Coordinates of C-alpha atoms in Angstrom, one line a residue:
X16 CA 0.0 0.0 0.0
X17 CA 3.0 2.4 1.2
X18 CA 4.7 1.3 -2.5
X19 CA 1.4 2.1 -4.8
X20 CA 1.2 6.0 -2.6
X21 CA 4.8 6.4 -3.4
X22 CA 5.1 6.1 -7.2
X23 CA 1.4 7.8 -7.1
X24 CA 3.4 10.8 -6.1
X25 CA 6.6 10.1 -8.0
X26 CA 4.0 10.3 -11.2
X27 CA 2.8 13.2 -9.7
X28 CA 6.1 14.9 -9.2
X29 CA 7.0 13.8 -12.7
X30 CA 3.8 15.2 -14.3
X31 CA 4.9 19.2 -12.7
X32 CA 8.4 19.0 -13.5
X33 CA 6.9 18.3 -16.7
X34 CA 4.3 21.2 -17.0
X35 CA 7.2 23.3 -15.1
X36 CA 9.8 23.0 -17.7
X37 CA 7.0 23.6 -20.7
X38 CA 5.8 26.6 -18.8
X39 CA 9.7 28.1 -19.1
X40 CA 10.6 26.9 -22.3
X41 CA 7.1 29.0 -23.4
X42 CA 8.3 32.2 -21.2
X43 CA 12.0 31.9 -23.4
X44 CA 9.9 31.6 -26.7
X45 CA 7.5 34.8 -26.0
X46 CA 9.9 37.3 -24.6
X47 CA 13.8 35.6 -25.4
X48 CA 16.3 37.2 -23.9
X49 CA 15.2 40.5 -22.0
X50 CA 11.9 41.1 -24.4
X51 CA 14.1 41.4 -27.3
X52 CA 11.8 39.6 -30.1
X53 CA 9.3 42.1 -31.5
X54 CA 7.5 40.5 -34.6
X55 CA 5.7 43.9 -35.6
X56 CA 9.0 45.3 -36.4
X57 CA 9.1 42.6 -39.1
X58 CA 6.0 43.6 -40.3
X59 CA 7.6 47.6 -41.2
X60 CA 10.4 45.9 -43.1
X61 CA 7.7 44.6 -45.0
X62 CA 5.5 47.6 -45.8
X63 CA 8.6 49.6 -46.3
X64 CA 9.3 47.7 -49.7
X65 CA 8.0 50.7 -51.7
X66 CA 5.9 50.8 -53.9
X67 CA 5.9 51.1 -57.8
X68 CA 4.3 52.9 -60.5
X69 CA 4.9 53.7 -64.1
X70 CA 4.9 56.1 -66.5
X71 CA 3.6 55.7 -70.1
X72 CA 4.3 58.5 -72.1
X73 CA 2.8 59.2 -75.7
X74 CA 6.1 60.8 -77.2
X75 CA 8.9 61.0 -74.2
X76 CA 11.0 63.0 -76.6
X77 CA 8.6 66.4 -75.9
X78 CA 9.9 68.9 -73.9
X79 CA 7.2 69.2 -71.7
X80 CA 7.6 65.7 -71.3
X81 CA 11.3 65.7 -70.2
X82 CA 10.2 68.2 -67.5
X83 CA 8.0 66.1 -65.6
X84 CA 10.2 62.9 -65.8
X85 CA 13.0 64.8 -64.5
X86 CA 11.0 67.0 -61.4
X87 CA 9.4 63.6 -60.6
X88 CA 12.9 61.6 -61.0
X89 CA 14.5 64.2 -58.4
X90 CA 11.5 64.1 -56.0
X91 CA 12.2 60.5 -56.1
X92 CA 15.3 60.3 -55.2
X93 CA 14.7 63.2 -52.7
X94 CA 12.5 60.5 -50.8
X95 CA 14.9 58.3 -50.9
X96 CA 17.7 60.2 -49.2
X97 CA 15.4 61.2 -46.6
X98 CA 14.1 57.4 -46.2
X99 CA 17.8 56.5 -45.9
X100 CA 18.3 59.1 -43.4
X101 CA 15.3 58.1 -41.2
X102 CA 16.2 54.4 -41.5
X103 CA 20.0 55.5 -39.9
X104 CA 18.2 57.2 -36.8
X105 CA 15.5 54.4 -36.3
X106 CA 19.0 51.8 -36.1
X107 CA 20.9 54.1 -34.0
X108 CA 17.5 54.5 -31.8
X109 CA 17.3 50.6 -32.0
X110 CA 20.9 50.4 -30.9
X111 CA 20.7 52.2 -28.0
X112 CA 17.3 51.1 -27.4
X113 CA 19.4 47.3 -26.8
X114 CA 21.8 48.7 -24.6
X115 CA 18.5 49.8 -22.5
X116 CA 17.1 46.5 -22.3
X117 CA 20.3 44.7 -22.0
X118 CA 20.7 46.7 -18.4
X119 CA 17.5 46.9 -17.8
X120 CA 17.4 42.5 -17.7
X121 CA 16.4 42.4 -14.0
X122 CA 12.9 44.3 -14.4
X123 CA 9.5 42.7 -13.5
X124 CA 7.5 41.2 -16.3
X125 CA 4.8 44.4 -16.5
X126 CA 7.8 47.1 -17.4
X127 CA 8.9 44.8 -20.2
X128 CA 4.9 44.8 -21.1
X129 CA 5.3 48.7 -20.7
X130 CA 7.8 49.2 -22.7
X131 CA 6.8 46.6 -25.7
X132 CA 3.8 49.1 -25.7
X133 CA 5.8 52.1 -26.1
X134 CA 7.7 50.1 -29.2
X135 CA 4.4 49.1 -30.6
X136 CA 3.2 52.4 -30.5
X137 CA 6.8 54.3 -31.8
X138 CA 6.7 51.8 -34.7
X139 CA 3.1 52.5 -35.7
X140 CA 4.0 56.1 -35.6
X141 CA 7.2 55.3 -37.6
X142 CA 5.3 53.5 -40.7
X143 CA 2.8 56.6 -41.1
X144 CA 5.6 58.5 -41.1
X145 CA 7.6 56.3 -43.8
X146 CA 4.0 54.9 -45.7
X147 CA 2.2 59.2 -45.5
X148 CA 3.0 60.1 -49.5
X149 CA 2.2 63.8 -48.1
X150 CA 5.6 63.4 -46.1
X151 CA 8.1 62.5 -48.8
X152 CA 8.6 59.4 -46.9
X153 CA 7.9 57.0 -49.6
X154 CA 10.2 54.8 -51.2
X155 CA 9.1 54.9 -54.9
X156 CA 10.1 52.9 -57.7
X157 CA 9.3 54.2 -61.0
X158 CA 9.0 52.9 -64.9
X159 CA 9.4 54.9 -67.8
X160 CA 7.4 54.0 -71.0
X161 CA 7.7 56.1 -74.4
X162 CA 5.1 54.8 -76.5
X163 CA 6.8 57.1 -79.4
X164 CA 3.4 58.3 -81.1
X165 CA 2.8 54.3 -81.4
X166 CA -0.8 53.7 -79.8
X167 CA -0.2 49.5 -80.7
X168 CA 3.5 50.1 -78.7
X169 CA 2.1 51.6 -75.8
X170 CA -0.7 48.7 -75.4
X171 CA 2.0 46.7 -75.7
X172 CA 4.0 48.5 -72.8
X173 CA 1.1 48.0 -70.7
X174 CA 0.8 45.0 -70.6
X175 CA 3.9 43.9 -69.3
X176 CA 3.5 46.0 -66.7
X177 CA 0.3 43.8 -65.5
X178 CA 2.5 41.1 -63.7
X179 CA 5.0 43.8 -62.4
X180 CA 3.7 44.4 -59.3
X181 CA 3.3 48.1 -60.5
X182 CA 0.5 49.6 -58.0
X183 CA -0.2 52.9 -60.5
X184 CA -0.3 53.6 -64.1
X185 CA 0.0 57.4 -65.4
X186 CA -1.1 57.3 -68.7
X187 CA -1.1 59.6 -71.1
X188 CA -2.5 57.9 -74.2
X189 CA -1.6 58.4 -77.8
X190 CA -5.2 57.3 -78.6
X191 CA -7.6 58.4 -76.2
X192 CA -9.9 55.7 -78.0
X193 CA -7.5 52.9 -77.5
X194 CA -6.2 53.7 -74.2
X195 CA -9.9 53.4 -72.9
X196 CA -8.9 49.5 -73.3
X197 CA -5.5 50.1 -71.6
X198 CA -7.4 51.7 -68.4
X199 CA -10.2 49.0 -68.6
X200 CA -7.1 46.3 -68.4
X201 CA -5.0 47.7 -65.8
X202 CA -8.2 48.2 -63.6
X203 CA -9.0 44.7 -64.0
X204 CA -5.8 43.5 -62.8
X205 CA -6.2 46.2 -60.1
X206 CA -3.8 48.8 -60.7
X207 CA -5.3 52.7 -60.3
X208 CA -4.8 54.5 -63.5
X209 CA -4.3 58.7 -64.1
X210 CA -4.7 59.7 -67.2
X211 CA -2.6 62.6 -68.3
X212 CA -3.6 65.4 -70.3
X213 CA -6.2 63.6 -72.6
X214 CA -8.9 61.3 -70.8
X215 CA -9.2 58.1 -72.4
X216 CA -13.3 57.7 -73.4
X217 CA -16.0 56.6 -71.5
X218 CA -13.4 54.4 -69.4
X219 CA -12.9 53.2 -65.5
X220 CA -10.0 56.1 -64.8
X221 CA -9.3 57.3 -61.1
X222 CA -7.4 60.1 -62.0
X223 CA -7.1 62.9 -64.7
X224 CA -4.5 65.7 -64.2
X225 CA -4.6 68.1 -67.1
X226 CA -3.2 71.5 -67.8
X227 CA -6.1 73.7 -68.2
X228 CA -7.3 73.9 -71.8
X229 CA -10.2 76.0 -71.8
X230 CA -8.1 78.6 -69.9
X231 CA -5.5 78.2 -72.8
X232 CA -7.8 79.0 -76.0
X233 CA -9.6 82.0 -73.8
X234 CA -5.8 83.8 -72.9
X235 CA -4.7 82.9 -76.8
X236 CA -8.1 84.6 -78.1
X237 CA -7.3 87.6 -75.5
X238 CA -4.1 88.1 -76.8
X239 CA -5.3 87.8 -80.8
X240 CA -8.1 90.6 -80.0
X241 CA -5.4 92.8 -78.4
X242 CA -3.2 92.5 -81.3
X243 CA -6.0 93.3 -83.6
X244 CA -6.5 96.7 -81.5
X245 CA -3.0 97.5 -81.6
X246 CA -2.0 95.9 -85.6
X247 CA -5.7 96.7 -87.3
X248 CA -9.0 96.6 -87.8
X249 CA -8.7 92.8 -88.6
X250 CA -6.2 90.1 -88.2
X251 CA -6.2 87.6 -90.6
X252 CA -5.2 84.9 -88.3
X253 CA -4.4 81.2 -89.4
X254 CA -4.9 78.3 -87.1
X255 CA -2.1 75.5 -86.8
X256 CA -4.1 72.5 -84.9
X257 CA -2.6 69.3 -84.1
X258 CA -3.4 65.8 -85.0
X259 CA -7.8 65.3 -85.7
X260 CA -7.4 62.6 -82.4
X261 CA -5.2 64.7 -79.9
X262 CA -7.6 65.9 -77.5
X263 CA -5.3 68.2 -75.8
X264 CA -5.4 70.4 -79.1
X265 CA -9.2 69.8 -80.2
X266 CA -9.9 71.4 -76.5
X267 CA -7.7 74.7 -77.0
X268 CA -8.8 75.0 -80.3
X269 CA -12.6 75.1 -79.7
X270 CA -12.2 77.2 -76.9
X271 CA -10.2 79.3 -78.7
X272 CA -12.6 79.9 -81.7
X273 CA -15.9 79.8 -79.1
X274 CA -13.9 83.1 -77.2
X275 CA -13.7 84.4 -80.6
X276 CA -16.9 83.9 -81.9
X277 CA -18.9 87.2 -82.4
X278 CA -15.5 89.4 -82.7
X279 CA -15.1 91.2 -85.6
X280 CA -11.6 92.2 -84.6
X281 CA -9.7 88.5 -85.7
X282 CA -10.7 86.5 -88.9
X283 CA -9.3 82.8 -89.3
X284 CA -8.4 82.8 -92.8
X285 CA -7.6 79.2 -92.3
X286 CA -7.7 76.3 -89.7
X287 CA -5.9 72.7 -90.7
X288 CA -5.1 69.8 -88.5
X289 CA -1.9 68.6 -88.8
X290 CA -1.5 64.4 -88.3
X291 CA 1.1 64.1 -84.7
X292 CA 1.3 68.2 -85.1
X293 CA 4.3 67.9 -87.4
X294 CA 6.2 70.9 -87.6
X295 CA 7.2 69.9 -91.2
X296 CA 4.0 69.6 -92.2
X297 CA 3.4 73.0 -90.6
X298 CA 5.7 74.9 -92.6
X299 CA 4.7 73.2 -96.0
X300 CA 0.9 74.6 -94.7
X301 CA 2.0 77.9 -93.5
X302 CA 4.0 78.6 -97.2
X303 CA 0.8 77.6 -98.7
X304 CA -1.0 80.3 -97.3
X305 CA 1.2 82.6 -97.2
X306 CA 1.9 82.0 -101.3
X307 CA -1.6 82.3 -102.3
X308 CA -2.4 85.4 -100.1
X309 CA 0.5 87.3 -101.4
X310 CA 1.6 87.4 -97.8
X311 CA -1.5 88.4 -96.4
X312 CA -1.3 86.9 -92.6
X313 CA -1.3 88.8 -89.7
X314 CA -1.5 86.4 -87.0
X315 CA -0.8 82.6 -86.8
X316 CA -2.1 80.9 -83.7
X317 CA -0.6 77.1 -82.7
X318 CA -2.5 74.7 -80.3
X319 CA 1.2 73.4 -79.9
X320 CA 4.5 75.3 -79.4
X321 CA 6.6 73.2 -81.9
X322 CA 4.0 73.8 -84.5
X323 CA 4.6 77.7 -83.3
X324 CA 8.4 77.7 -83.6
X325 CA 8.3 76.3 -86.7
X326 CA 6.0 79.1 -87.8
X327 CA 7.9 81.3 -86.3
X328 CA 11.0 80.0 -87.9
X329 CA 9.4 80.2 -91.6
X330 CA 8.1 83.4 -90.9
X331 CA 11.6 85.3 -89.8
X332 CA 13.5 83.4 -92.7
X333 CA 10.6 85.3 -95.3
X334 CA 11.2 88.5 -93.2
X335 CA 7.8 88.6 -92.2
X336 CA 8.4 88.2 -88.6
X337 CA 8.3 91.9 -87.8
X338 CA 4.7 92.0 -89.7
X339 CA 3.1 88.3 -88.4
X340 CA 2.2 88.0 -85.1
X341 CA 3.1 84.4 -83.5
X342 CA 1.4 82.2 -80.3
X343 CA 1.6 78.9 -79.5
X344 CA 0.6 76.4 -75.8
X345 CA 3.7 74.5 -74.1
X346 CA 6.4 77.0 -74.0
X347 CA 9.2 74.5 -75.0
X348 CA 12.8 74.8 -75.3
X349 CA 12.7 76.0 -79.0
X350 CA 9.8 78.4 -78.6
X351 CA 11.4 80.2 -75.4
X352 CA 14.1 81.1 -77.1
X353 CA 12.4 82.4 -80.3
X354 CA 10.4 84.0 -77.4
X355 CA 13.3 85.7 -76.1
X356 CA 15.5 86.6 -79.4
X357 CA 12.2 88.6 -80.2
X358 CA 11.0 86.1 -83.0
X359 CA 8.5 85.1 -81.3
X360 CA 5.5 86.9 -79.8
X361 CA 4.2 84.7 -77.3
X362 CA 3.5 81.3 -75.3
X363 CA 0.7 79.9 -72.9
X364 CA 3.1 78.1 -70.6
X365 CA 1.5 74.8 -69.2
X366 CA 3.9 75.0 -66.1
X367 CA 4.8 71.1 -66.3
X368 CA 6.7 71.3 -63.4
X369 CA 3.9 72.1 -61.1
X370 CA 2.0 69.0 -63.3
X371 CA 5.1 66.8 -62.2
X372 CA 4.2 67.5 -58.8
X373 CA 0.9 66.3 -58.8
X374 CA 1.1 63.3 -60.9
X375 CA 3.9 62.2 -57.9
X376 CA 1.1 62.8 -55.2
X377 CA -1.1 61.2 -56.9
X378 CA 0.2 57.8 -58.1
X379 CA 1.6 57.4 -54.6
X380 CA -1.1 58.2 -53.2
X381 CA -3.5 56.1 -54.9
X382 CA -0.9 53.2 -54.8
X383 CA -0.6 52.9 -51.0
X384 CA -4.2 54.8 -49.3
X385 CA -6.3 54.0 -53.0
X386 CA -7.3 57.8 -52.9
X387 CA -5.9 61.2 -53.4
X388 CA -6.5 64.9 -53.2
X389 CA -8.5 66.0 -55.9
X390 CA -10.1 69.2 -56.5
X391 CA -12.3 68.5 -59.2
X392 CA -14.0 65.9 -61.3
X393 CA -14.9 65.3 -64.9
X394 CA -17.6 63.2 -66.3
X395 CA -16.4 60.6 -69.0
X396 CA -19.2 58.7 -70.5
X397 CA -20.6 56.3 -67.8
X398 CA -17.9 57.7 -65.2
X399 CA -16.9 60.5 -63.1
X400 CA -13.6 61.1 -62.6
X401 CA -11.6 62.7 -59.7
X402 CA -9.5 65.1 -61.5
X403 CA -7.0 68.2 -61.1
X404 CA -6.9 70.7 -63.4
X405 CA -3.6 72.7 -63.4
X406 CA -3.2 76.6 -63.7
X407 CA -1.2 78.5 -67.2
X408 CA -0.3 81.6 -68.2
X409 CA 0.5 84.0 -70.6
X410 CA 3.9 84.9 -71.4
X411 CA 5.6 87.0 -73.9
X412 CA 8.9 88.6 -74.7
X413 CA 8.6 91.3 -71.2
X414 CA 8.0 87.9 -69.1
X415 CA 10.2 85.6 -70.5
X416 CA 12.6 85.8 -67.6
X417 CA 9.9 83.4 -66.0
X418 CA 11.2 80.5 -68.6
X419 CA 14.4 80.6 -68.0
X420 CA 15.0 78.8 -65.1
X421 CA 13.3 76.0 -66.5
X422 CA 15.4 76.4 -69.9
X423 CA 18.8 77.8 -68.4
X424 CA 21.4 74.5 -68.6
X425 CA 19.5 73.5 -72.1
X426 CA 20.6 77.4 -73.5
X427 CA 24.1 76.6 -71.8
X428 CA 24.4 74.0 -73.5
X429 CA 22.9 75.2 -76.9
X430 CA 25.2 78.7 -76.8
X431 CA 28.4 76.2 -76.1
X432 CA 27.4 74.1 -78.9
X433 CA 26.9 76.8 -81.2
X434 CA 30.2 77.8 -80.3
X435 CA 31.9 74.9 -80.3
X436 CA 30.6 74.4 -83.9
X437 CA 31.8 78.4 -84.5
X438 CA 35.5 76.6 -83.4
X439 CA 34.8 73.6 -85.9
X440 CA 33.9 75.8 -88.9
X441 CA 36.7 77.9 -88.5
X442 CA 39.2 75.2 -88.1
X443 CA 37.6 73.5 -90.8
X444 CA 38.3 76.4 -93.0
X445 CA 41.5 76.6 -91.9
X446 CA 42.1 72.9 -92.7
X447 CA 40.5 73.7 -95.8
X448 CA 43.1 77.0 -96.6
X449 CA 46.0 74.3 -95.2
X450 CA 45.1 71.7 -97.7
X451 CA 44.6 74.1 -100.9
X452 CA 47.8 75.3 -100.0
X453 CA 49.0 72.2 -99.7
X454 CA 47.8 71.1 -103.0
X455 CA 49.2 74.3 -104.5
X456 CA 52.5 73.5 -103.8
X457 CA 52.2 70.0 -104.3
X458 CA 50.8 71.6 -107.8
X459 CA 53.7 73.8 -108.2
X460 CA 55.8 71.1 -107.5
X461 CA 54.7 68.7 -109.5
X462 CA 54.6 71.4 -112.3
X463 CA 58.4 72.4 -111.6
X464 CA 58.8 68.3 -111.9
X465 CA 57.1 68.3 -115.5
X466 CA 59.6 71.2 -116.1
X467 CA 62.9 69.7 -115.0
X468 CA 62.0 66.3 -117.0
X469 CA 61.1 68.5 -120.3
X470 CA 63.7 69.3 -122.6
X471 CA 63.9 72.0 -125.7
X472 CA 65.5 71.7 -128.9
X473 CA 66.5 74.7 -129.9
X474 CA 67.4 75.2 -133.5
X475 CA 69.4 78.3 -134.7
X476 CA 70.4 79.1 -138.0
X477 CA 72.6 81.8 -138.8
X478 CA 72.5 84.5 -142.1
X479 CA 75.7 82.8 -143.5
X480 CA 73.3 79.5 -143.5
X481 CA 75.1 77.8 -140.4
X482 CA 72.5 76.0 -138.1
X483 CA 73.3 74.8 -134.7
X484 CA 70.8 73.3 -132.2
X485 CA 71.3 73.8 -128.4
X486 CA 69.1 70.9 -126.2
X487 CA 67.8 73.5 -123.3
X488 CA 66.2 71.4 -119.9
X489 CA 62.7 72.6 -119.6
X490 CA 60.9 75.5 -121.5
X491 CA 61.5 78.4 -123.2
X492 CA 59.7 81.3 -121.8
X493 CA 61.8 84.1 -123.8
X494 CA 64.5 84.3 -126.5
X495 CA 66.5 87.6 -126.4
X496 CA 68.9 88.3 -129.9
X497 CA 71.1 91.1 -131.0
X498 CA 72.3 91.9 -134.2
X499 CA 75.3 94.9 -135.1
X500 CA 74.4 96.0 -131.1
X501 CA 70.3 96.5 -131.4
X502 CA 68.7 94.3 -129.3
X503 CA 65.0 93.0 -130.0
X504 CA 63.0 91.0 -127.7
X505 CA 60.5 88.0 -128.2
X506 CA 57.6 85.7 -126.6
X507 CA 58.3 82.2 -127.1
X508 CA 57.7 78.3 -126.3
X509 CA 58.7 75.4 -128.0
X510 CA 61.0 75.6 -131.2
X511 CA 61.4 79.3 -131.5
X512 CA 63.0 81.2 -134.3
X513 CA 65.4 84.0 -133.8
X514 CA 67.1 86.6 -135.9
X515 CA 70.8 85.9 -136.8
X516 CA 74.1 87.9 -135.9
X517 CA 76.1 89.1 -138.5

């Protein structure tokens, strides 16, 4: 009986050792050493991945173009630097934060529960910091697509980007009727679209960011009608449109001709579309005119600057650009500085720099929070779209200074290529004087070798009927002869024939 009580309570013992040793090896396991394992810390490392979006373009190569890639690229990599900063405080924080809880071992179980709080709380604080777009926090990843004027290309773009992992889209579509597919694809594969500049029809889009076009044709028929006061009764204006599908310059245009509608002060002698507003087509349009009017323009008005640089170009080589006043919308390179060499009248600048900065809030935004600060909306068929129009303005030769910040390094560059090709020309000519001279003497010397290897018979034959022939090395230029003291003098080559001595 004593026997079965005994191993009754060595099972017993045996069973809390048991529980006892489970009970500490599930103590190590939640807390480790001094509370060091915090899994939500894992988590951030996670979320702070970044987060990518892309960037189709309809024709990179525009200036306009450029400038948003590159004000977006360096707010990019300003985010970066700043992420990389915060990320060297929150290690030194975690570093010293260690050292804390290393001597800090020996405290009770509810200030480590205190102070895993504290960390809980500090990280959450931490990722709305790093994941708030409005901070600059974000770490962004970014794809660049030129579709080059190629609406099949750009489709094609696209859909590469679908198993990417690419969170936004900007689009700006070359088609606004084919990239109504594009945005119906990327929504379906859950990726939030903004459409730039031109609003792909009747399709799901949740963003549209557009210079504002309206504005545009009202400050372009403004500045016609002031010319008008100032130049004549009438000004006989023609109108340089872009391609029948870009929406961008069917919007300027009808506002422009709607502002003018009524005013007797501007007539458009002519309005042509102009297929991907090719400025060579432009200038063959623009000679047309000007050949069966007998040069009778007085205005030409471009929904496009290159179309209005090219005019503007034509124009000043027909010395009419004293006589033709010139507009056109974008204010690109080549346009500011016909703008500011006077042969140019003015520009709507579409300030694509404060564009850039939107389409950055914006993707990011939508790509991490699925919403973002609009202002405005837009219906598109069966859709309403959140949309942000951005502010232009007027500029001509008196505010031109305003461009050049945005133009400076590319008229560095120009005035030392222009130089630099002043340096060519000039040492080209001087290679060219070199090598003429070269060939000169090269010509005289070959010439004097001729010479030296030619030899002339001369035959001489006397009044008493002697002859005697003299073999002279190269040729007789002039034969001198004297007879009883007069001396006579003549032109010769070959055999020549003198007069005899007697």
């Amino acid at each position: 009986m004593g026997l079965k009580i005994l191993n009754k309570i060595s099972r017993v013992g045996r069973v809390y050792s048991l529980i006892l040793l489970l009970s500490i090896v599930s103590v190590s396991f939640l807390y480790g050493c001094g509370g060091k394992v915090q899994p939500q810390k894992k988590l951030i490392n996670n979320r702070n991945q970044g987060v990518k979006i892309a960037v189709s373009f309809a024709d990179m190569e525009r200036d306009g173009n450029m400038v948003i890639k590159n004000t977006m690229t360096a707010r990019q990599k300003g985010s970066q630097g700043q992420q990389k900063e915060q990320q060297g405080q929150q290690q030194e924080g975690s570093q010293e934060q260690q050292q804390n809880e290393q001597q800090n071992e020996e405290q009770d179980e509810q200030q480590d529960k205190q102070g895993e709080q504290q960390d809980e709380q500090q990280n959450e604080q931490q990722e709305g910091q790093q994941g708030g777009p409005q901070g600059g926090q974000e770490r962004v990843s970014i794809t660049w697509l030129d579709a080059k004027n190629d609406p099949d290309r750009q489709e094609k773009d696209i859909d590469q980007l679908v198993n990417q992992d690419v969170k936004a889209v900007v689009l700006q579509p070359v088609d606004p009727t084919a990239g109504a597919e594009i945005a119906r694809k990327l929504a379906q594969a859950n990726i939030k679209v903004i459409a730039l500049e031109a609003l792909p029809v009747d399709a799901p889009i949740d963003g549209y960011i557009a210079s504002d076009h309206d504005r545009a044709g009202k400050l372009l028929a403004r500045f016609l009608l002031e010319a008008a006061q100032e130049n004549g009764p009438i000004l006989k204006t023609v109108l340089l449109k872009g391609d029948k599908d870009d929406q961008v310059s069917t919007d300027i245009a009808k506002s422009l001709l709607q502002n003018l509608e009524g005013q007797s002060g501007v007539q458009i002698v002519q309005a042509k579309d102009h297929p991907e507003g090719d400025p060579q087509m432009v200038t063959a349009t623009l000679e047309q005119v000007l050949t069966s009017t007998g040069n009778g323009v007085d205005a030409v008005v471009a929904t496009d600057s290159r179309m209005a640089a090219a005019a503007a170009d034509l124009l000043k080589k027909r010395g009419l650009s004293d006589q033709v006043v010139t507009i056109g919308v974008g204010a690109d390179q080549k346009a500011s500085q016909a703008l500011v060499k006077g042969d140019h009248d003015a520009e709507i600048d579409v300030m694509p720099e404060l564009m850039a900065q939107h389409i950055y809030d914006a993707a990011v935004n939508l790509a991490t929070t699925g919403h973002w600060q609009n202002d405005s909306r837009v219906e598109n068929g069966d859709f309403d779209v959140p949309a942000k129009i951005t502010p232009v303005r007027l500029i001509t030769q008196s505010e031109s200074y305003l461009l050049e910040q945005r133009w400076a390094m590319s008229r560095e560059e120009d005035q030392g290529r222009e130089e630099d090709q002043g340096q060519e020309e000039d040492q080209s000519e001087d290679q060219q004087d070199d090598q003429n001279g070269q060939s000169g003497q090269q010509s005289q010397g070959d010439n004097g070798g001729e010479n030296q290897g030619q030899k002339t018979t001369l035959k001489i034959t006397t009044q008493e009927g002697k002859t005697v022939e003299v073999q002279i090395d190269g040729e007789i230029k002039k034969i001198e002869t004297s007879a009883q003291g007069e001396a006579g003098e003549e032109e010769g080559g070959g055999d020549q024939g003198g007069g005899g001595e007697g």
